[in-house]
């Protein structure tokens, strides 16, 4: 019974839960006791279950019973316990009584403490008046003159909670993990996705194998998506996602679909200074270099070619590993041959076809 000091922190495990008590393992013949109310929310939901690992602080002993707490509050917060809370980093629960010069007066048990403005709240800090009247959790940063001078911090508690939350997430959200999350904002460069309270980035280039100009045509705020984690830098709190990593890569079948010399009817997807990109199928664009185009070297290609226009090309070279296809414009002869080949592959019937009539007349 003498092995525990007031305010001493121990990491333990829940062994049983009764109507009003949570029993914890102490490695002794008897268990420790924690008030069940400390784990119960306003709706009566209990946040722990048998087998859960928790951290608690020694409060007192009554006979053979060893009582513990997750934080000090109310009549538990004696002057002795507050000093122990200062030494051991024990969280304390206090009532923000009023706003005073430089911060707030906080009542903890029968003691009065001071919380500076800079130590109230964290990232989403509210107006000072909004904290008055609230019951919040603090840590004692300074304890002097037998408790007459006490300085507390709410920010330190929130920072520690976030650090633990991120630590837990870092073990769960690892590279290669497939996750579900909610889109919370759209930007020109991508979307931010909520993953259990953490904002991960879904770059626009990782949404689909197809090129996307306007992200709002694909995603909406509030939409639930499934994606794969492709980068995780928890030291700098950065996680990147990819939706296209869960899609079949169209480049995997490029060499079986296309061959050098094959003619394809596509559409102009982009116009650049060095050439035009032609979309052959969703997710597959090839480049017609400016040297292949029948234009002067000083021609502004943006004035000659329009995105969305149909454009026939011939495959020059395929580099599936680098996701590159070199193209050249199809000549009028090659286009005629394509049409003639198409007709030869049709069933021999007497159905009128304007292309068939055209080739018969040519003959």
mmCIF file of C-alpha atoms in Angstrom:
data_model
loop_
_atom_site.group_PDB
_atom_site.id
_atom_site.type_symbol
_atom_site.label_atom_id
_atom_site.label_comp_id
_atom_site.label_asym_id
_atom_site.label_seq_id
_atom_site.Cartn_x
_atom_site.Cartn_y
_atom_site.Cartn_z
ATOM 1 C CA UNK A 1 0.000 0.000 0.000
ATOM 2 C CA UNK A 2 2.969 2.302 0.582
ATOM 3 C CA UNK A 3 4.395 1.819 -2.898
ATOM 4 C CA UNK A 4 2.284 4.683 -4.363
ATOM 5 C CA UNK A 5 2.739 8.394 -3.716
ATOM 6 C CA UNK A 6 0.001 10.998 -4.131
ATOM 7 C CA UNK A 7 -0.119 12.074 -7.782
ATOM 8 C CA UNK A 8 2.107 9.215 -8.958
ATOM 9 C CA UNK A 9 1.370 8.224 -12.561
ATOM 10 C CA UNK A 10 0.999 4.570 -13.551
ATOM 11 C CA UNK A 11 0.225 2.888 -16.870
ATOM 12 C CA UNK A 12 -2.185 0.031 -16.315
ATOM 13 C CA UNK A 13 -5.040 -1.996 -17.789
ATOM 14 C CA UNK A 14 -8.794 -2.123 -17.190
ATOM 15 C CA UNK A 15 -9.751 -5.500 -15.698
ATOM 16 C CA UNK A 16 -13.454 -4.957 -14.953
ATOM 17 C CA UNK A 17 -16.221 -2.332 -15.020
ATOM 18 C CA UNK A 18 -19.105 -2.185 -12.548
ATOM 19 C CA UNK A 19 -22.030 0.205 -12.163
ATOM 20 C CA UNK A 20 -19.902 3.028 -10.763
ATOM 21 C CA UNK A 21 -16.278 1.812 -10.738
ATOM 22 C CA UNK A 22 -13.551 0.938 -13.219
ATOM 23 C CA UNK A 23 -11.151 -1.659 -11.769
ATOM 24 C CA UNK A 24 -7.516 -1.540 -12.860
ATOM 25 C CA UNK A 25 -4.629 -3.993 -12.602
ATOM 26 C CA UNK A 26 -1.927 -3.030 -10.079
ATOM 27 C CA UNK A 27 -0.005 -6.291 -10.000
ATOM 28 C CA UNK A 28 -1.254 -6.808 -6.439
ATOM 29 C CA UNK A 29 -3.769 -9.147 -4.821
ATOM 30 C CA UNK A 30 -6.424 -6.445 -5.156
ATOM 31 C CA UNK A 31 -7.242 -4.048 -7.970
ATOM 32 C CA UNK A 32 -7.222 -0.265 -8.032
ATOM 33 C CA UNK A 33 -10.385 1.822 -8.240
ATOM 34 C CA UNK A 34 -11.253 4.665 -10.637
ATOM 35 C CA UNK A 35 -14.583 6.507 -10.600
ATOM 36 C CA UNK A 36 -16.522 5.358 -13.685
ATOM 37 C CA UNK A 37 -17.850 8.899 -14.113
ATOM 38 C CA UNK A 38 -14.412 9.953 -15.335
ATOM 39 C CA UNK A 39 -14.918 7.803 -18.446
ATOM 40 C CA UNK A 40 -18.616 8.551 -18.994
ATOM 41 C CA UNK A 41 -19.876 11.309 -21.296
ATOM 42 C CA UNK A 42 -23.059 13.352 -20.971
ATOM 43 C CA UNK A 43 -25.002 10.702 -22.899
ATOM 44 C CA UNK A 44 -23.934 7.895 -20.558
ATOM 45 C CA UNK A 45 -21.446 6.352 -23.002
ATOM 46 C CA UNK A 46 -18.366 4.772 -21.392
ATOM 47 C CA UNK A 47 -15.117 5.372 -23.296
ATOM 48 C CA UNK A 48 -13.189 2.348 -21.958
ATOM 49 C CA UNK A 49 -13.694 -1.413 -21.923
ATOM 50 C CA UNK A 50 -12.035 -4.419 -20.320
ATOM 51 C CA UNK A 51 -8.488 -4.878 -21.593
ATOM 52 C CA UNK A 52 -7.936 -1.218 -22.502
ATOM 53 C CA UNK A 53 -4.628 0.336 -21.469
ATOM 54 C CA UNK A 54 -4.963 3.630 -19.576
ATOM 55 C CA UNK A 55 -2.834 6.077 -17.586
ATOM 56 C CA UNK A 56 -4.005 7.091 -14.105
ATOM 57 C CA UNK A 57 -2.687 8.914 -11.033
ATOM 58 C CA UNK A 58 -2.717 7.708 -7.447
ATOM 59 C CA UNK A 59 -5.232 9.662 -5.406
ATOM 60 C CA UNK A 60 -5.569 8.087 -1.961
ATOM 61 C CA UNK A 61 -6.029 4.862 -0.012
ATOM 62 C CA UNK A 62 -9.031 4.002 2.127
ATOM 63 C CA UNK A 63 -8.517 0.818 4.064
ATOM 64 C CA UNK A 64 -7.519 -1.792 1.503
ATOM 65 C CA UNK A 65 -8.842 0.278 -1.390
ATOM 66 C CA UNK A 66 -6.432 2.194 -3.624
ATOM 67 C CA UNK A 67 -8.144 5.033 -5.455
ATOM 68 C CA UNK A 68 -6.851 6.520 -8.691
ATOM 69 C CA UNK A 69 -7.948 9.282 -11.042
ATOM 70 C CA UNK A 70 -7.331 10.419 -14.597
ATOM 71 C CA UNK A 71 -7.299 14.069 -13.462
ATOM 72 C CA UNK A 72 -7.845 16.131 -10.322
ATOM 73 C CA UNK A 73 -11.074 18.051 -9.842
ATOM 74 C CA UNK A 74 -13.418 19.281 -7.131
ATOM 75 C CA UNK A 75 -12.782 17.997 -3.620
ATOM 76 C CA UNK A 76 -9.922 15.788 -4.876
ATOM 77 C CA UNK A 77 -7.842 18.898 -5.537
ATOM 78 C CA UNK A 78 -6.442 19.559 -2.081
ATOM 79 C CA UNK A 79 -3.396 21.773 -1.666
ATOM 80 C CA UNK A 80 -1.263 18.656 -1.178
ATOM 81 C CA UNK A 81 -2.602 17.087 -4.375
ATOM 82 C CA UNK A 82 -2.089 20.276 -6.381
ATOM 83 C CA UNK A 83 1.557 20.349 -5.348
ATOM 84 C CA UNK A 84 1.854 16.694 -6.328
ATOM 85 C CA UNK A 85 0.113 17.509 -9.617
ATOM 86 C CA UNK A 86 2.795 20.151 -10.261
ATOM 87 C CA UNK A 87 5.629 17.698 -9.538
ATOM 88 C CA UNK A 88 4.151 14.795 -11.523
ATOM 89 C CA UNK A 89 2.404 16.567 -14.406
ATOM 90 C CA UNK A 90 -1.018 15.402 -13.213
ATOM 91 C CA UNK A 91 -3.847 17.105 -15.175
ATOM 92 C CA UNK A 92 -6.309 19.120 -13.094
ATOM 93 C CA UNK A 93 -9.824 20.234 -13.884
ATOM 94 C CA UNK A 94 -10.722 23.819 -13.136
ATOM 95 C CA UNK A 95 -13.529 26.323 -13.550
ATOM 96 C CA UNK A 96 -12.664 29.519 -15.453
ATOM 97 C CA UNK A 97 -14.082 32.044 -12.987
ATOM 98 C CA UNK A 98 -13.395 35.355 -14.733
ATOM 99 C CA UNK A 99 -11.107 37.318 -16.992
ATOM 100 C CA UNK A 100 -8.451 39.355 -15.201
ATOM 101 C CA UNK A 101 -5.429 41.386 -16.235
ATOM 102 C CA UNK A 102 -3.190 39.270 -18.475
ATOM 103 C CA UNK A 103 -5.395 36.171 -18.441
ATOM 104 C CA UNK A 104 -7.977 34.269 -16.389
ATOM 105 C CA UNK A 105 -8.694 33.336 -12.797
ATOM 106 C CA UNK A 106 -9.267 29.589 -12.526
ATOM 107 C CA UNK A 107 -10.811 27.792 -9.515
ATOM 108 C CA UNK A 108 -9.365 24.318 -8.835
ATOM 109 C CA UNK A 109 -10.910 22.748 -5.741
ATOM 110 C CA UNK A 110 -10.523 25.419 -3.064
ATOM 111 C CA UNK A 111 -7.501 27.042 -4.729
ATOM 112 C CA UNK A 112 -7.285 29.942 -7.153
ATOM 113 C CA UNK A 113 -4.893 29.784 -10.098
ATOM 114 C CA UNK A 114 -3.873 32.072 -12.921
ATOM 115 C CA UNK A 115 -3.922 31.081 -16.623
ATOM 116 C CA UNK A 116 -2.218 33.588 -18.989
ATOM 117 C CA UNK A 117 -3.974 34.439 -22.261
ATOM 118 C CA UNK A 118 -1.184 32.677 -24.178
ATOM 119 C CA UNK A 119 -1.872 29.421 -22.311
ATOM 120 C CA UNK A 120 -5.637 29.290 -22.909
ATOM 121 C CA UNK A 121 -6.734 27.341 -25.992
ATOM 122 C CA UNK A 122 -4.551 26.140 -28.820
ATOM 123 C CA UNK A 123 -4.867 26.225 -32.616
ATOM 124 C CA UNK A 124 -8.531 27.212 -32.864
ATOM 125 C CA UNK A 125 -8.372 29.864 -30.165
ATOM 126 C CA UNK A 126 -11.641 31.578 -29.262
ATOM 127 C CA UNK A 127 -12.393 35.081 -28.016
ATOM 128 C CA UNK A 128 -11.323 35.480 -24.387
ATOM 129 C CA UNK A 129 -14.895 36.005 -23.139
ATOM 130 C CA UNK A 130 -15.934 32.605 -24.535
ATOM 131 C CA UNK A 131 -13.735 30.753 -22.018
ATOM 132 C CA UNK A 132 -15.305 32.318 -18.913
ATOM 133 C CA UNK A 133 -17.644 29.892 -17.132
ATOM 134 C CA UNK A 134 -16.199 26.779 -18.742
ATOM 135 C CA UNK A 135 -14.803 23.680 -17.000
ATOM 136 C CA UNK A 136 -11.463 22.884 -18.650
ATOM 137 C CA UNK A 137 -8.425 20.716 -18.069
ATOM 138 C CA UNK A 138 -5.079 22.279 -17.119
ATOM 139 C CA UNK A 139 -1.582 21.337 -16.042
ATOM 140 C CA UNK A 140 0.128 23.160 -13.172
ATOM 141 C CA UNK A 141 3.180 24.955 -14.557
ATOM 142 C CA UNK A 142 4.131 26.811 -11.396
ATOM 143 C CA UNK A 143 3.348 26.168 -7.700
ATOM 144 C CA UNK A 144 4.793 28.651 -5.191
ATOM 145 C CA UNK A 145 4.228 30.013 -1.686
ATOM 146 C CA UNK A 146 2.367 26.911 -0.488
ATOM 147 C CA UNK A 147 -0.217 27.235 -3.211
ATOM 148 C CA UNK A 148 -0.831 30.953 -3.036
ATOM 149 C CA UNK A 149 0.799 31.442 -6.445
ATOM 150 C CA UNK A 150 -0.334 28.847 -8.981
ATOM 151 C CA UNK A 151 0.022 29.197 -12.751
ATOM 152 C CA UNK A 152 -1.779 26.742 -15.008
ATOM 153 C CA UNK A 153 -1.919 26.012 -18.760
ATOM 154 C CA UNK A 154 -4.776 24.690 -20.860
ATOM 155 C CA UNK A 155 -2.710 24.901 -24.036
ATOM 156 C CA UNK A 156 -0.154 22.371 -22.728
ATOM 157 C CA UNK A 157 -2.959 19.839 -22.227
ATOM 158 C CA UNK A 158 -4.270 20.311 -25.756
ATOM 159 C CA UNK A 159 -0.776 20.083 -27.248
ATOM 160 C CA UNK A 160 -0.149 16.824 -25.387
ATOM 161 C CA UNK A 161 -3.503 15.411 -26.513
ATOM 162 C CA UNK A 162 -2.762 16.317 -30.136
ATOM 163 C CA UNK A 163 0.722 14.820 -29.904
ATOM 164 C CA UNK A 164 -0.704 11.560 -28.565
ATOM 165 C CA UNK A 165 -3.442 11.594 -31.202
ATOM 166 C CA UNK A 166 -0.855 12.058 -33.967
ATOM 167 C CA UNK A 167 1.306 9.331 -32.433
ATOM 168 C CA UNK A 168 -1.639 6.930 -32.520
ATOM 169 C CA UNK A 169 -2.507 7.960 -36.080
ATOM 170 C CA UNK A 170 1.087 7.539 -37.270
ATOM 171 C CA UNK A 171 0.937 3.881 -36.270
ATOM 172 C CA UNK A 172 -2.353 3.400 -38.101
ATOM 173 C CA UNK A 173 -1.956 5.661 -41.151
ATOM 174 C CA UNK A 174 1.141 4.254 -42.819
ATOM 175 C CA UNK A 175 2.270 4.296 -46.453
ATOM 176 C CA UNK A 176 0.277 1.764 -48.456
ATOM 177 C CA UNK A 177 -2.767 1.829 -46.170
ATOM 178 C CA UNK A 178 -6.152 2.260 -47.869
ATOM 179 C CA UNK A 179 -8.332 4.738 -45.958
ATOM 180 C CA UNK A 180 -11.732 6.408 -46.144
ATOM 181 C CA UNK A 181 -12.134 10.100 -45.420
ATOM 182 C CA UNK A 182 -14.303 13.141 -46.003
ATOM 183 C CA UNK A 183 -13.373 15.947 -48.387
ATOM 184 C CA UNK A 184 -13.303 19.162 -46.327
ATOM 185 C CA UNK A 185 -11.964 21.680 -48.877
ATOM 186 C CA UNK A 186 -11.025 22.016 -52.549
ATOM 187 C CA UNK A 187 -8.004 23.963 -53.770
ATOM 188 C CA UNK A 188 -6.463 24.502 -57.198
ATOM 189 C CA UNK A 189 -3.705 22.034 -56.351
ATOM 190 C CA UNK A 190 -5.823 19.354 -54.669
ATOM 191 C CA UNK A 191 -8.284 18.482 -51.925
ATOM 192 C CA UNK A 192 -7.900 18.258 -48.157
ATOM 193 C CA UNK A 193 -9.385 15.122 -46.645
ATOM 194 C CA UNK A 194 -10.284 14.555 -42.988
ATOM 195 C CA UNK A 195 -8.786 11.335 -41.613
ATOM 196 C CA UNK A 196 -9.948 10.992 -38.017
ATOM 197 C CA UNK A 197 -9.279 14.644 -37.235
ATOM 198 C CA UNK A 198 -6.117 14.936 -39.353
ATOM 199 C CA UNK A 199 -6.051 16.814 -42.668
ATOM 200 C CA UNK A 200 -4.361 14.863 -45.458
ATOM 201 C CA UNK A 201 -3.707 16.210 -48.960
ATOM 202 C CA UNK A 202 -5.043 14.590 -52.104
ATOM 203 C CA UNK A 203 -3.052 16.279 -54.941
ATOM 204 C CA UNK A 204 -5.039 16.953 -58.099
ATOM 205 C CA UNK A 205 -2.565 14.785 -60.028
ATOM 206 C CA UNK A 206 -3.459 11.825 -57.781
ATOM 207 C CA UNK A 207 -7.241 11.986 -58.208
ATOM 208 C CA UNK A 208 -7.391 10.114 -61.509
ATOM 209 C CA UNK A 209 -5.248 8.834 -64.367
ATOM 210 C CA UNK A 210 -7.143 11.306 -66.533
ATOM 211 C CA UNK A 211 -5.965 14.903 -66.610
ATOM 212 C CA UNK A 212 -8.225 17.143 -64.494
ATOM 213 C CA UNK A 213 -8.486 20.883 -65.036
ATOM 214 C CA UNK A 214 -11.270 21.642 -62.539
ATOM 215 C CA UNK A 215 -11.310 19.524 -59.375
ATOM 216 C CA UNK A 216 -14.884 20.547 -58.554
ATOM 217 C CA UNK A 217 -16.093 18.516 -61.551
ATOM 218 C CA UNK A 218 -14.877 15.367 -59.804
ATOM 219 C CA UNK A 219 -15.113 16.026 -56.049
ATOM 220 C CA UNK A 220 -17.412 17.954 -53.700
ATOM 221 C CA UNK A 221 -16.986 19.111 -50.104
ATOM 222 C CA UNK A 222 -18.547 16.547 -47.774
ATOM 223 C CA UNK A 223 -17.992 13.666 -50.188
ATOM 224 C CA UNK A 224 -16.559 10.455 -48.726
ATOM 225 C CA UNK A 225 -13.685 9.027 -50.726
ATOM 226 C CA UNK A 226 -11.417 5.993 -50.582
ATOM 227 C CA UNK A 227 -7.714 6.520 -51.201
ATOM 228 C CA UNK A 228 -4.281 5.050 -50.607
ATOM 229 C CA UNK A 229 -1.601 6.706 -48.474
ATOM 230 C CA UNK A 230 1.432 7.337 -50.715
ATOM 231 C CA UNK A 231 3.477 9.617 -48.405
ATOM 232 C CA UNK A 232 3.549 10.039 -44.618
ATOM 233 C CA UNK A 233 5.850 12.587 -42.959
ATOM 234 C CA UNK A 234 4.595 12.739 -39.373
ATOM 235 C CA UNK A 235 7.530 14.845 -38.225
ATOM 236 C CA UNK A 236 6.166 17.679 -40.377
ATOM 237 C CA UNK A 237 2.537 16.509 -40.086
ATOM 238 C CA UNK A 238 2.105 15.826 -43.803
ATOM 239 C CA UNK A 239 0.236 12.917 -45.359
ATOM 240 C CA UNK A 240 -0.470 12.564 -49.101
ATOM 241 C CA UNK A 241 -3.214 10.432 -50.623
ATOM 242 C CA UNK A 242 -3.930 8.935 -54.032
ATOM 243 C CA UNK A 243 -7.243 7.837 -55.500
ATOM 244 C CA UNK A 244 -5.727 6.834 -58.813
ATOM 245 C CA UNK A 245 -3.478 4.329 -57.007
ATOM 246 C CA UNK A 246 -6.630 2.267 -56.479
ATOM 247 C CA UNK A 247 -7.530 2.411 -60.180
ATOM 248 C CA UNK A 248 -6.213 0.206 -62.939
ATOM 249 C CA UNK A 249 -3.345 1.997 -64.681
ATOM 250 C CA UNK A 250 -4.219 2.339 -68.403
ATOM 251 C CA UNK A 251 -0.485 2.429 -69.202
ATOM 252 C CA UNK A 252 -0.218 -1.244 -68.194
ATOM 253 C CA UNK A 253 -1.922 -2.241 -71.462
ATOM 254 C CA UNK A 254 -0.488 0.388 -73.795
ATOM 255 C CA UNK A 255 1.910 -1.953 -75.623
ATOM 256 C CA UNK A 256 -0.850 -4.505 -76.231
ATOM 257 C CA UNK A 257 -3.239 -1.866 -77.576
ATOM 258 C CA UNK A 258 -0.895 0.277 -79.648
ATOM 259 C CA UNK A 259 2.102 -0.429 -81.834
ATOM 260 C CA UNK A 260 4.516 1.725 -83.783
ATOM 261 C CA UNK A 261 2.943 2.759 -87.065
ATOM 262 C CA UNK A 262 -0.627 2.309 -85.898
ATOM 263 C CA UNK A 263 -3.043 5.102 -86.739
ATOM 264 C CA UNK A 264 -5.407 6.480 -84.085
ATOM 265 C CA UNK A 265 -8.157 9.086 -84.067
ATOM 266 C CA UNK A 266 -7.848 11.158 -80.898
ATOM 267 C CA UNK A 267 -8.627 14.592 -79.528
ATOM 268 C CA UNK A 268 -6.307 17.477 -78.693
ATOM 269 C CA UNK A 269 -5.924 17.518 -74.906
ATOM 270 C CA UNK A 270 -3.318 20.267 -74.445
ATOM 271 C CA UNK A 271 -1.367 22.760 -76.493
ATOM 272 C CA UNK A 272 2.189 23.631 -75.459
ATOM 273 C CA UNK A 273 4.987 25.689 -77.025
ATOM 274 C CA UNK A 274 6.840 22.510 -77.975
ATOM 275 C CA UNK A 275 3.898 20.581 -79.437
ATOM 276 C CA UNK A 276 0.380 19.291 -78.896
ATOM 277 C CA UNK A 277 -0.819 16.485 -76.646
ATOM 278 C CA UNK A 278 -3.414 14.170 -78.129
ATOM 279 C CA UNK A 279 -5.678 12.056 -75.930
ATOM 280 C CA UNK A 280 -5.856 8.503 -77.252
ATOM 281 C CA UNK A 281 -8.099 7.156 -74.470
ATOM 282 C CA UNK A 282 -8.886 8.158 -70.870
ATOM 283 C CA UNK A 283 -5.561 8.552 -69.052
ATOM 284 C CA UNK A 284 -3.363 8.158 -72.153
ATOM 285 C CA UNK A 285 -1.948 11.244 -73.888
ATOM 286 C CA UNK A 286 0.736 11.261 -76.579
ATOM 287 C CA UNK A 287 2.887 14.137 -77.808
ATOM 288 C CA UNK A 288 3.127 15.431 -81.358
ATOM 289 C CA UNK A 289 6.338 17.446 -81.235
ATOM 290 C CA UNK A 290 6.324 20.817 -82.968
ATOM 291 C CA UNK A 291 8.951 19.507 -85.415
ATOM 292 C CA UNK A 292 6.301 17.076 -86.733
ATOM 293 C CA UNK A 293 3.730 19.802 -87.344
ATOM 294 C CA UNK A 294 3.362 21.573 -90.665
ATOM 295 C CA UNK A 295 3.913 25.035 -89.207
ATOM 296 C CA UNK A 296 6.635 27.679 -89.189
ATOM 297 C CA UNK A 297 9.026 27.551 -86.239
ATOM 298 C CA UNK A 298 7.735 30.889 -84.908
ATOM 299 C CA UNK A 299 4.066 29.887 -85.099
ATOM 300 C CA UNK A 300 1.972 30.298 -81.968
ATOM 301 C CA UNK A 301 0.485 26.817 -81.682
ATOM 302 C CA UNK A 302 -2.307 28.095 -79.415
ATOM 303 C CA UNK A 303 -3.682 30.045 -82.372
ATOM 304 C CA UNK A 304 -3.610 27.061 -84.716
ATOM 305 C CA UNK A 305 -4.807 24.151 -82.555
ATOM 306 C CA UNK A 306 -7.810 24.020 -80.230
ATOM 307 C CA UNK A 307 -8.314 21.762 -77.216
ATOM 308 C CA UNK A 308 -11.103 19.296 -77.919
ATOM 309 C CA UNK A 309 -10.629 19.187 -81.703
ATOM 310 C CA UNK A 310 -10.400 15.750 -83.330
ATOM 311 C CA UNK A 311 -6.917 14.900 -84.551
ATOM 312 C CA UNK A 312 -5.622 11.789 -86.317
ATOM 313 C CA UNK A 313 -2.131 10.607 -85.426
ATOM 314 C CA UNK A 314 0.315 7.757 -86.038
ATOM 315 C CA UNK A 315 2.348 6.160 -83.229
ATOM 316 C CA UNK A 316 6.080 6.772 -83.616
ATOM 317 C CA UNK A 317 7.482 5.390 -80.360
ATOM 318 C CA UNK A 318 6.164 3.965 -77.091
ATOM 319 C CA UNK A 319 7.943 4.189 -73.718
ATOM 320 C CA UNK A 320 5.438 2.600 -71.362
ATOM 321 C CA UNK A 321 7.850 2.665 -68.415
ATOM 322 C CA UNK A 322 8.158 6.458 -68.601
ATOM 323 C CA UNK A 323 4.500 6.861 -69.635
ATOM 324 C CA UNK A 324 5.398 8.520 -72.933
ATOM 325 C CA UNK A 325 4.101 8.070 -76.463
ATOM 326 C CA UNK A 326 5.586 9.989 -79.395
ATOM 327 C CA UNK A 327 3.163 10.719 -82.226
ATOM 328 C CA UNK A 328 3.094 12.318 -85.651
ATOM 329 C CA UNK A 329 0.146 13.643 -87.640
ATOM 330 C CA UNK A 330 -1.551 11.074 -89.858
ATOM 331 C CA UNK A 331 -1.327 11.887 -93.573
ATOM 332 C CA UNK A 332 -4.431 11.991 -95.762
ATOM 333 C CA UNK A 333 -3.287 8.757 -97.430
ATOM 334 C CA UNK A 334 -3.008 7.002 -94.064
ATOM 335 C CA UNK A 335 -6.479 8.174 -93.178
ATOM 336 C CA UNK A 336 -7.820 6.799 -96.468
ATOM 337 C CA UNK A 337 -6.092 3.464 -95.836
ATOM 338 C CA UNK A 338 -7.643 3.271 -92.392
ATOM 339 C CA UNK A 339 -11.103 3.721 -93.835
ATOM 340 C CA UNK A 340 -10.412 1.152 -96.584
ATOM 341 C CA UNK A 341 -9.148 -1.407 -94.027
ATOM 342 C CA UNK A 342 -12.269 -0.862 -91.988
ATOM 343 C CA UNK A 343 -14.486 -1.644 -94.965
ATOM 344 C CA UNK A 344 -12.592 -4.824 -95.820
ATOM 345 C CA UNK A 345 -13.161 -6.137 -92.311
ATOM 346 C CA UNK A 346 -16.916 -5.661 -92.493
ATOM 347 C CA UNK A 347 -19.288 -8.495 -93.336
ATOM 348 C CA UNK A 348 -19.832 -8.848 -97.089
ATOM 349 C CA UNK A 349 -23.371 -7.642 -97.593
ATOM 350 C CA UNK A 350 -25.227 -5.326 -99.942
ATOM 351 C CA UNK A 351 -25.881 -2.651 -97.343
ATOM 352 C CA UNK A 352 -25.163 0.744 -98.810
ATOM 353 C CA UNK A 353 -22.097 2.418 -97.308
ATOM 354 C CA UNK A 354 -20.905 5.817 -98.511
ATOM 355 C CA UNK A 355 -17.263 4.818 -97.865
ATOM 356 C CA UNK A 356 -17.709 1.667 -99.975
ATOM 357 C CA UNK A 357 -19.164 3.722 -102.786
ATOM 358 C CA UNK A 358 -16.261 6.114 -102.523
ATOM 359 C CA UNK A 359 -13.632 3.369 -102.912
ATOM 360 C CA UNK A 360 -15.558 1.661 -105.719
ATOM 361 C CA UNK A 361 -15.655 4.929 -107.612
ATOM 362 C CA UNK A 362 -11.917 5.436 -107.074
ATOM 363 C CA UNK A 363 -11.289 2.030 -108.614
#
